C-alpha positions as protocol buffer text, in pm:
chain_id: "A"
residue {
  index: 1
  type: MET
  ca { x: -1168 y: 1908 z: 1805 }
}
residue {
  index: 2
  type: ILE
  ca { x: -942 y: 1844 z: 1505 }
}
residue {
  index: 3
  type: ARG
  ca { x: -596 y: 1751 z: 1632 }
}
residue {
  index: 4
  type: ALA
  ca { x: -302 y: 1876 z: 1425 }
}
residue {
  index: 5
  type: ILE
  ca { x: 76 y: 1866 z: 1444 }
}
residue {
  index: 6
  type: ILE
  ca { x: 334 y: 2075 z: 1259 }
}
residue {
  index: 7
  type: VAL
  ca { x: 662 y: 1929 z: 1130 }
}
residue {
  index: 8
  type: ASP
  ca { x: 907 y: 2182 z: 985 }
}
residue {
  index: 9
  type: ASP
  ca { x: 1271 y: 2264 z: 1055 }
}
residue {
  index: 10
  type: ASP
  ca { x: 1189 y: 2632 z: 992 }
}
residue {
  index: 11
  type: GLU
  ca { x: 1089 y: 2775 z: 1331 }
}
residue {
  index: 12
  type: LEU
  ca { x: 927 y: 3081 z: 1174 }
}
residue {
  index: 13
  type: CYS
  ca { x: 707 y: 2863 z: 953 }
}
residue {
  index: 14
  type: ARG
  ca { x: 600 y: 2655 z: 1253 }
}
residue {
  index: 15
  type: THR
  ca { x: 508 y: 2972 z: 1439 }
}
residue {
  index: 16
  type: VAL
  ca { x: 308 y: 3109 z: 1144 }
}
residue {
  index: 17
  type: ILE
  ca { x: 107 y: 2786 z: 1107 }
}
residue {
  index: 18
  type: SER
  ca { x: 51 y: 2761 z: 1482 }
}
residue {
  index: 19
  type: ASP
  ca { x: -75 y: 3121 z: 1496 }
}
residue {
  index: 20
  type: LEU
  ca { x: -306 y: 3063 z: 1200 }
}
residue {
  index: 21
  type: LEU
  ca { x: -451 y: 2751 z: 1362 }
}
residue {
  index: 22
  type: LYS
  ca { x: -527 y: 2947 z: 1679 }
}
residue {
  index: 23
  type: GLU
  ca { x: -757 y: 3167 z: 1470 }
}
residue {
  index: 24
  type: VAL
  ca { x: -952 y: 2868 z: 1336 }
}
residue {
  index: 25
  type: ASP
  ca { x: -1244 y: 2721 z: 1529 }
}
residue {
  index: 26
  type: GLY
  ca { x: -1230 y: 2349 z: 1593 }
}
residue {
  index: 27
  type: PHE
  ca { x: -854 y: 2301 z: 1550 }
}
residue {
  index: 28
  type: GLU
  ca { x: -595 y: 2221 z: 1815 }
}
residue {
  index: 29
  type: CYS
  ca { x: -219 y: 2215 z: 1753 }
}
residue {
  index: 30
  type: VAL
  ca { x: -116 y: 1935 z: 1989 }
}
residue {
  index: 31
  type: ALA
  ca { x: 256 y: 1942 z: 1906 }
}
residue {
  index: 32
  type: ASN
  ca { x: 513 y: 2087 z: 1669 }
}
residue {
  index: 33
  type: PHE
  ca { x: 848 y: 1943 z: 1571 }
}
residue {
  index: 34
  type: GLY
  ca { x: 1163 y: 2079 z: 1413 }
}
residue {
  index: 35
  type: ASN
  ca { x: 1254 y: 1741 z: 1264 }
}
residue {
  index: 36
  type: ALA
  ca { x: 1073 y: 1442 z: 1116 }
}
residue {
  index: 37
  type: LEU
  ca { x: 1234 y: 1181 z: 1342 }
}
residue {
  index: 38
  type: ASP
  ca { x: 1071 y: 1321 z: 1656 }
}
residue {
  index: 39
  type: ALA
  ca { x: 742 y: 1358 z: 1469 }
}
residue {
  index: 40
  type: PHE
  ca { x: 762 y: 996 z: 1352 }
}
residue {
  index: 41
  type: LYS
  ca { x: 800 y: 874 z: 1711 }
}
residue {
  index: 42
  type: PHE
  ca { x: 508 y: 1092 z: 1822 }
}
residue {
  index: 43
  type: LEU
  ca { x: 280 y: 968 z: 1543 }
}
residue {
  index: 44
  type: ASN
  ca { x: 350 y: 606 z: 1632 }
}
residue {
  index: 45
  type: GLU
  ca { x: 224 y: 670 z: 1985 }
}
residue {
  index: 46
  type: ASN
  ca { x: -49 y: 933 z: 1940 }
}
residue {
  index: 47
  type: GLU
  ca { x: -353 y: 983 z: 1721 }
}
residue {
  index: 48
  type: VAL
  ca { x: -381 y: 1301 z: 1516 }
}
residue {
  index: 49
  type: ASP
  ca { x: -614 y: 1408 z: 1239 }
}
residue {
  index: 50
  type: VAL
  ca { x: -383 y: 1619 z: 1024 }
}
residue {
  index: 51
  type: VAL
  ca { x: -9 y: 1673 z: 980 }
}
residue {
  index: 52
  type: PHE
  ca { x: 136 y: 1993 z: 833 }
}
residue {
  index: 53
  type: LEU
  ca { x: 459 y: 1853 z: 692 }
}
residue {
  index: 54
  type: ASP
  ca { x: 763 y: 2020 z: 540 }
}
residue {
  index: 55
  type: VAL
  ca { x: 916 y: 1836 z: 245 }
}
residue {
  index: 56
  type: GLU
  ca { x: 1283 y: 1923 z: 295 }
}
residue {
  index: 57
  type: MET
  ca { x: 1436 y: 1858 z: 638 }
}
residue {
  index: 58
  type: PRO
  ca { x: 1772 y: 1723 z: 761 }
}
residue {
  index: 59
  type: LYS
  ca { x: 1813 y: 1349 z: 836 }
}
residue {
  index: 60
  type: MET
  ca { x: 1456 y: 1257 z: 740 }
}
residue {
  index: 61
  type: GLY
  ca { x: 1252 y: 1454 z: 487 }
}
residue {
  index: 62
  type: GLY
  ca { x: 876 y: 1473 z: 462 }
}
residue {
  index: 63
  type: MET
  ca { x: 853 y: 1215 z: 183 }
}
residue {
  index: 64
  type: GLU
  ca { x: 1055 y: 962 z: 381 }
}
residue {
  index: 65
  type: LEU
  ca { x: 831 y: 1016 z: 682 }
}
residue {
  index: 66
  type: LEU
  ca { x: 525 y: 944 z: 467 }
}
residue {
  index: 67
  type: ARG
  ca { x: 681 y: 626 z: 329 }
}
residue {
  index: 68
  type: ASN
  ca { x: 736 y: 493 z: 681 }
}
residue {
  index: 69
  type: LEU
  ca { x: 406 y: 593 z: 841 }
}
residue {
  index: 70
  type: GLN
  ca { x: 174 y: 305 z: 934 }
}
residue {
  index: 71
  type: ILE
  ca { x: -119 y: 536 z: 1003 }
}
residue {
  index: 72
  type: SER
  ca { x: -313 y: 760 z: 767 }
}
residue {
  index: 73
  type: PRO
  ca { x: -378 y: 1111 z: 900 }
}
residue {
  index: 74
  type: LEU
  ca { x: -452 y: 1384 z: 650 }
}
residue {
  index: 75
  type: ILE
  ca { x: -127 y: 1531 z: 518 }
}
residue {
  index: 76
  type: VAL
  ca { x: -68 y: 1891 z: 410 }
}
residue {
  index: 77
  type: MET
  ca { x: 273 y: 1924 z: 244 }
}
residue {
  index: 78
  type: ILE
  ca { x: 467 y: 2250 z: 278 }
}
residue {
  index: 79
  type: THR
  ca { x: 766 y: 2352 z: 66 }
}
residue {
  index: 80
  type: SER
  ca { x: 933 y: 2633 z: -122 }
}
residue {
  index: 81
  type: HIS
  ca { x: 962 y: 2427 z: -442 }
}
residue {
  index: 82
  type: ASP
  ca { x: 678 y: 2339 z: -680 }
}
residue {
  index: 83
  type: GLU
  ca { x: 859 y: 2034 z: -819 }
}
residue {
  index: 84
  type: PHE
  ca { x: 779 y: 1835 z: -504 }
}
residue {
  index: 85
  type: ALA
  ca { x: 404 y: 1869 z: -558 }
}
residue {
  index: 86
  type: LEU
  ca { x: 374 y: 1585 z: -811 }
}
residue {
  index: 87
  type: GLU
  ca { x: 569 y: 1338 z: -597 }
}
residue {
  index: 88
  type: SER
  ca { x: 372 y: 1430 z: -286 }
}
residue {
  index: 89
  type: TYR
  ca { x: 41 y: 1340 z: -451 }
}
residue {
  index: 90
  type: GLU
  ca { x: 170 y: 984 z: -495 }
}
residue {
  index: 91
  type: TYR
  ca { x: 93 y: 960 z: -124 }
}
residue {
  index: 92
  type: ASP
  ca { x: -258 y: 1103 z: -163 }
}
residue {
  index: 93
  type: VAL
  ca { x: -181 y: 1417 z: 34 }
}
residue {
  index: 94
  type: THR
  ca { x: -474 y: 1638 z: 120 }
}
residue {
  index: 95
  type: ASP
  ca { x: -317 y: 1962 z: -1 }
}
residue {
  index: 96
  type: PHE
  ca { x: 10 y: 2130 z: -96 }
}
residue {
  index: 97
  type: LEU
  ca { x: 109 y: 2473 z: 39 }
}
residue {
  index: 98
  type: LYS
  ca { x: 396 y: 2680 z: -94 }
}
residue {
  index: 99
  type: LYS
  ca { x: 615 y: 2902 z: 123 }
}
residue {
  index: 100
  type: PRO
  ca { x: 579 y: 3182 z: 211 }
}
residue {
  index: 101
  type: LEU
  ca { x: 235 y: 3084 z: 334 }
}
residue {
  index: 102
  type: SER
  ca { x: -67 y: 3288 z: 235 }
}
residue {
  index: 103
  type: ALA
  ca { x: -337 y: 3323 z: 503 }
}
residue {
  index: 104
  type: SER
  ca { x: -617 y: 3308 z: 246 }
}
residue {
  index: 105
  type: ARG
  ca { x: -473 y: 2997 z: 81 }
}
residue {
  index: 106
  type: PHE
  ca { x: -421 y: 2839 z: 423 }
}
residue {
  index: 107
  type: LEU
  ca { x: -787 y: 2893 z: 511 }
}
residue {
  index: 108
  type: LYS
  ca { x: -891 y: 2714 z: 191 }
}
residue {
  index: 109
  type: THR
  ca { x: -685 y: 2417 z: 307 }
}
residue {
  index: 110
  type: ILE
  ca { x: -856 y: 2431 z: 646 }
}
residue {
  index: 111
  type: GLU
  ca { x: -1198 y: 2417 z: 483 }
}
residue {
  index: 112
  type: LYS
  ca { x: -1090 y: 2118 z: 277 }
}
residue {
  index: 113
  type: ILE
  ca { x: -971 y: 1939 z: 591 }
}
residue {
  index: 114
  type: LYS
  ca { x: -1298 y: 2012 z: 771 }
}
residue {
  index: 115
  type: LYS
  ca { x: -1498 y: 1876 z: 481 }
}
residue {
  index: 116
  type: LEU
  ca { x: -1300 y: 1553 z: 471 }
}
residue {
  index: 117
  type: LEU
  ca { x: -1314 y: 1495 z: 846 }
}
residue {
  index: 118
  type: VAL
  ca { x: -1657 y: 1625 z: 936 }
}
residue {
  index: 119
  type: GLU
  ca { x: -1874 y: 1557 z: 631 }
}
residue {
  index: 120
  type: SER
  ca { x: -1813 y: 1183 z: 615 }
}
residue {
  index: 121
  type: ALA
  ca { x: -2170 y: 1055 z: 627 }
}
residue {
  index: 122
  type: GLU
  ca { x: -2147 y: 870 z: 294 }
}
residue {
  index: 123
  type: VAL
  ca { x: -1969 y: 574 z: 449 }
}
residue {
  index: 124
  type: LYS
  ca { x: -2050 y: 434 z: 793 }
}
residue {
  index: 125
  type: LYS
  ca { x: -1818 y: 186 z: 954 }
}
residue {
  index: 126
  type: SER
  ca { x: -1898 y: -129 z: 1146 }
}
residue {
  index: 127
  type: ASP
  ca { x: -1707 y: -447 z: 1229 }
}
residue {
  index: 128
  type: SER
  ca { x: -1836 y: -655 z: 938 }
}
residue {
  index: 129
  type: TYR
  ca { x: -2010 y: -419 z: 698 }
}
residue {
  index: 130
  type: ILE
  ca { x: -2033 y: -62 z: 577 }
}
residue {
  index: 131
  type: PHE
  ca { x: -2327 y: 149 z: 472 }
}
residue {
  index: 132
  type: ILE
  ca { x: -2298 y: 362 z: 162 }
}
residue {
  index: 133
  type: LYS
  ca { x: -2532 y: 642 z: 68 }
}
residue {
  index: 134
  type: SER
  ca { x: -2711 y: 598 z: -263 }
}
residue {
  index: 135
  type: GLU
  ca { x: -2953 y: 878 z: -348 }
}
residue {
  index: 136
  type: SER
  ca { x: -3202 y: 883 z: -59 }
}
residue {
  index: 137
  type: LYS
  ca { x: -3121 y: 546 z: 95 }
}
residue {
  index: 138
  type: LEU
  ca { x: -2838 y: 363 z: 271 }
}
residue {
  index: 139
  type: ILE
  ca { x: -2715 y: 33 z: 129 }
}
residue {
  index: 140
  type: GLN
  ca { x: -2535 y: -225 z: 339 }
}
residue {
  index: 141
  type: ILE
  ca { x: -2226 y: -392 z: 192 }
}
residue {
  index: 142
  type: LYS
  ca { x: -2054 y: -678 z: 370 }
}
residue {
  index: 143
  type: LEU
  ca { x: -1680 y: -623 z: 396 }
}
residue {
  index: 144
  type: GLU
  ca { x: -1615 y: -985 z: 303 }
}
residue {
  index: 145
  type: ASP
  ca { x: -1786 y: -927 z: -33 }
}
residue {
  index: 146
  type: ILE
  ca { x: -1561 y: -638 z: -138 }
}
residue {
  index: 147
  type: LEU
  ca { x: -1293 y: -720 z: -396 }
}
residue {
  index: 148
  type: TRP
  ca { x: -1135 y: -381 z: -452 }
}
residue {
  index: 149
  type: ILE
  ca { x: -1210 y: -9 z: -435 }
}
residue {
  index: 150
  type: GLU
  ca { x: -1090 y: 243 z: -691 }
}
residue {
  index: 151
  type: ALA
  ca { x: -1081 y: 621 z: -699 }
}
residue {
  index: 152
  type: LEU
  ca { x: -1260 y: 798 z: -984 }
}
residue {
  index: 153
  type: GLY
  ca { x: -1202 y: 1169 z: -944 }
}
residue {
  index: 154
  type: ASN
  ca { x: -1422 y: 1284 z: -656 }
}
residue {
  index: 155
  type: TYR
  ca { x: -1592 y: 944 z: -636 }
}
residue {
  index: 156
  type: MET
  ca { x: -1503 y: 596 z: -515 }
}
residue {
  index: 157
  type: ARG
  ca { x: -1622 y: 279 z: -688 }
}
residue {
  index: 158
  type: ILE
  ca { x: -1663 y: -29 z: -467 }
}
residue {
  index: 159
  type: HIS
  ca { x: -1638 y: -360 z: -654 }
}
residue {
  index: 160
  type: THR
  ca { x: -1799 y: -668 z: -500 }
}
residue {
  index: 161
  type: GLU
  ca { x: -1844 y: -1019 z: -635 }
}
residue {
  index: 162
  type: ASN
  ca { x: -2163 y: -925 z: -819 }
}
residue {
  index: 163
  type: GLU
  ca { x: -2207 y: -547 z: -807 }
}
residue {
  index: 164
  type: LYS
  ca { x: -2042 y: -207 z: -835 }
}
residue {
  index: 165
  type: HIS
  ca { x: -2133 y: 88 z: -614 }
}
residue {
  index: 166
  type: THR
  ca { x: -2020 y: 447 z: -668 }
}
residue {
  index: 167
  type: VAL
  ca { x: -2011 y: 694 z: -377 }
}
residue {
  index: 168
  type: LEU
  ca { x: -1898 y: 1052 z: -330 }
}
residue {
  index: 169
  type: SER
  ca { x: -1591 y: 1016 z: -110 }
}
residue {
  index: 170
  type: THR
  ca { x: -1210 y: 1033 z: -100 }
}
residue {
  index: 171
  type: MET
  ca { x: -948 y: 761 z: -79 }
}
residue {
  index: 172
  type: LYS
  ca { x: -835 y: 881 z: 266 }
}
residue {
  index: 173
  type: GLU
  ca { x: -1190 y: 891 z: 395 }
}
residue {
  index: 174
  type: ILE
  ca { x: -1293 y: 547 z: 278 }
}
residue {
  index: 175
  type: GLU
  ca { x: -959 y: 394 z: 382 }
}
residue {
  index: 176
  type: SER
  ca { x: -1020 y: 518 z: 736 }
}
residue {
  index: 177
  type: LYS
  ca { x: -1350 y: 328 z: 743 }
}
residue {
  index: 178
  type: LEU
  ca { x: -1197 y: -8 z: 653 }
}
residue {
  index: 179
  type: PRO
  ca { x: -1013 y: -246 z: 890 }
}
residue {
  index: 180
  type: SER
  ca { x: -643 y: -228 z: 805 }
}
residue {
  index: 181
  type: SER
  ca { x: -608 y: -598 z: 886 }
}
residue {
  index: 182
  type: GLU
  ca { x: -831 y: -685 z: 590 }
}
residue {
  index: 183
  type: PHE
  ca { x: -764 y: -414 z: 332 }
}
residue {
  index: 184
  type: ILE
  ca { x: -447 y: -261 z: 191 }
}
residue {
  index: 185
  type: ARG
  ca { x: -367 y: 31 z: -37 }
}
residue {
  index: 186
  type: ILE
  ca { x: -158 y: -86 z: -334 }
}
residue {
  index: 187
  type: GLN
  ca { x: -140 y: 239 z: -526 }
}
residue {
  index: 188
  type: ARG
  ca { x: -274 y: 592 z: -519 }
}
residue {
  index: 189
  type: SER
  ca { x: -611 y: 493 z: -666 }
}
residue {
  index: 190
  type: PHE
  ca { x: -672 y: 136 z: -544 }
}
residue {
  index: 191
  type: ILE
  ca { x: -747 y: -46 z: -219 }
}
residue {
  index: 192
  type: VAL
  ca { x: -782 y: -425 z: -230 }
}
residue {
  index: 193
  type: ARG
  ca { x: -909 y: -686 z: 11 }
}
residue {
  index: 194
  type: VAL
  ca { x: -605 y: -895 z: 106 }
}
residue {
  index: 195
  type: ASP
  ca { x: -778 y: -1234 z: 112 }
}
residue {
  index: 196
  type: LYS
  ca { x: -920 y: -1170 z: -237 }
}
residue {
  index: 197
  type: ILE
  ca { x: -575 y: -1146 z: -396 }
}
residue {
  index: 198
  type: LEU
  ca { x: -534 y: -1447 z: -627 }
}
residue {
  index: 199
  type: SER
  ca { x: -169 y: -1392 z: -714 }
}
residue {
  index: 200
  type: ILE
  ca { x: 103 y: -1132 z: -765 }
}
residue {
  index: 201
  type: GLU
  ca { x: 279 y: -1129 z: -1100 }
}
residue {
  index: 202
  type: ASP
  ca { x: 568 y: -888 z: -1156 }
}
residue {
  index: 203
  type: ASN
  ca { x: 429 y: -554 z: -1036 }
}
residue {
  index: 204
  type: TYR
  ca { x: 62 y: -648 z: -1060 }
}
residue {
  index: 205
  type: VAL
  ca { x: -192 y: -779 z: -811 }
}
residue {
  index: 206
  type: VAL
  ca { x: -427 y: -1028 z: -977 }
}
residue {
  index: 207
  type: MET
  ca { x: -786 y: -1013 z: -856 }
}
residue {
  index: 208
  type: LYS
  ca { x: -1099 y: -1172 z: -1000 }
}
residue {
  index: 209
  type: ASN
  ca { x: -1118 y: -1042 z: -1360 }
}
residue {
  index: 210
  type: LYS
  ca { x: -874 y: -761 z: -1279 }
}
residue {
  index: 211
  type: GLU
  ca { x: -501 y: -690 z: -1273 }
}
residue {
  index: 212
  type: ILE
  ca { x: -396 y: -384 z: -1071 }
}
residue {
  index: 213
  type: HIS
  ca { x: -54 y: -225 z: -1090 }
}
residue {
  index: 214
  type: ILE
  ca { x: 131 y: -195 z: -758 }
}
residue {
  index: 215
  type: GLY
  ca { x: 255 y: 158 z: -689 }
}
residue {
  index: 216
  type: LYS
  ca { x: 623 y: 189 z: -605 }
}
residue {
  index: 217
  type: ALA
  ca { x: 550 y: 365 z: -276 }
}
residue {
  index: 218
  type: TYR
  ca { x: 319 y: 82 z: -162 }
}
residue {
  index: 219
  type: LYS
  ca { x: 512 y: -229 z: -269 }
}
residue {
  index: 220
  type: GLU
  ca { x: 715 y: -274 z: 50 }
}
residue {
  index: 221
  type: GLU
  ca { x: 408 y: -252 z: 274 }
}
residue {
  index: 222
  type: LEU
  ca { x: 226 y: -506 z: 55 }
}
residue {
  index: 223
  type: ASN
  ca { x: 518 y: -748 z: 76 }
}
residue {
  index: 224
  type: ASN
  ca { x: 525 y: -709 z: 454 }
}
residue {
  index: 225
  type: ARG
  ca { x: 155 y: -790 z: 479 }
}
residue {
  index: 226
  type: LEU
  ca { x: 155 y: -1104 z: 265 }
}
residue {
  index: 227
  type: ASN
  ca { x: 176 y: -1440 z: 437 }
}
residue {
  index: 228
  type: PHE
  ca { x: 476 y: -1588 z: 255 }
}
residue {
  index: 229
  type: LEU
  ca { x: 588 y: -1950 z: 298 }
}
């Protein structure tokens, strides 16, 4: 069962989404909230697969909630204003729905969520390695050998000390397969292995033969993770 929550100060919108989810097989709305503060507390204590999140709310808006989240559920942003779409994708949201909600458009989002959560056979997780699917075979990659991972459209490229591997996947999907204690997202399109960082200069992470720009939304989390003296 795919666990979802709804966060929107508009009670009618929450009701519409809840009713639509009841018509979809495999989804369960485990909670809905009229403000982001209560949702933030819930997400810190409970696991969910997807959050339907309004952009504009009193006290704490949807963007602020995303900036403070330590977990990575799929996020579907909801708003009446198109101008928020570009900013929301800085956080690698799964989809963006405009009010008033269209049932047909909502169902397309549902199918996208199912694909991301259910069809995730390309990357298999273990404690010290992952398997990636390459044509008709599975290739084992040790986590300790990974330098960084970058998004290339619908594909992800995994860079190791000596090789590059390209797999059909998403940033959210592959991030969920990696131990958060060893890897960190530093911008929309890059995940790096923390112990492979050679230095940080201005707004760039320096890796072996690579400098990667640090996204504004990810800089604070990176600073918190580094072992400063």
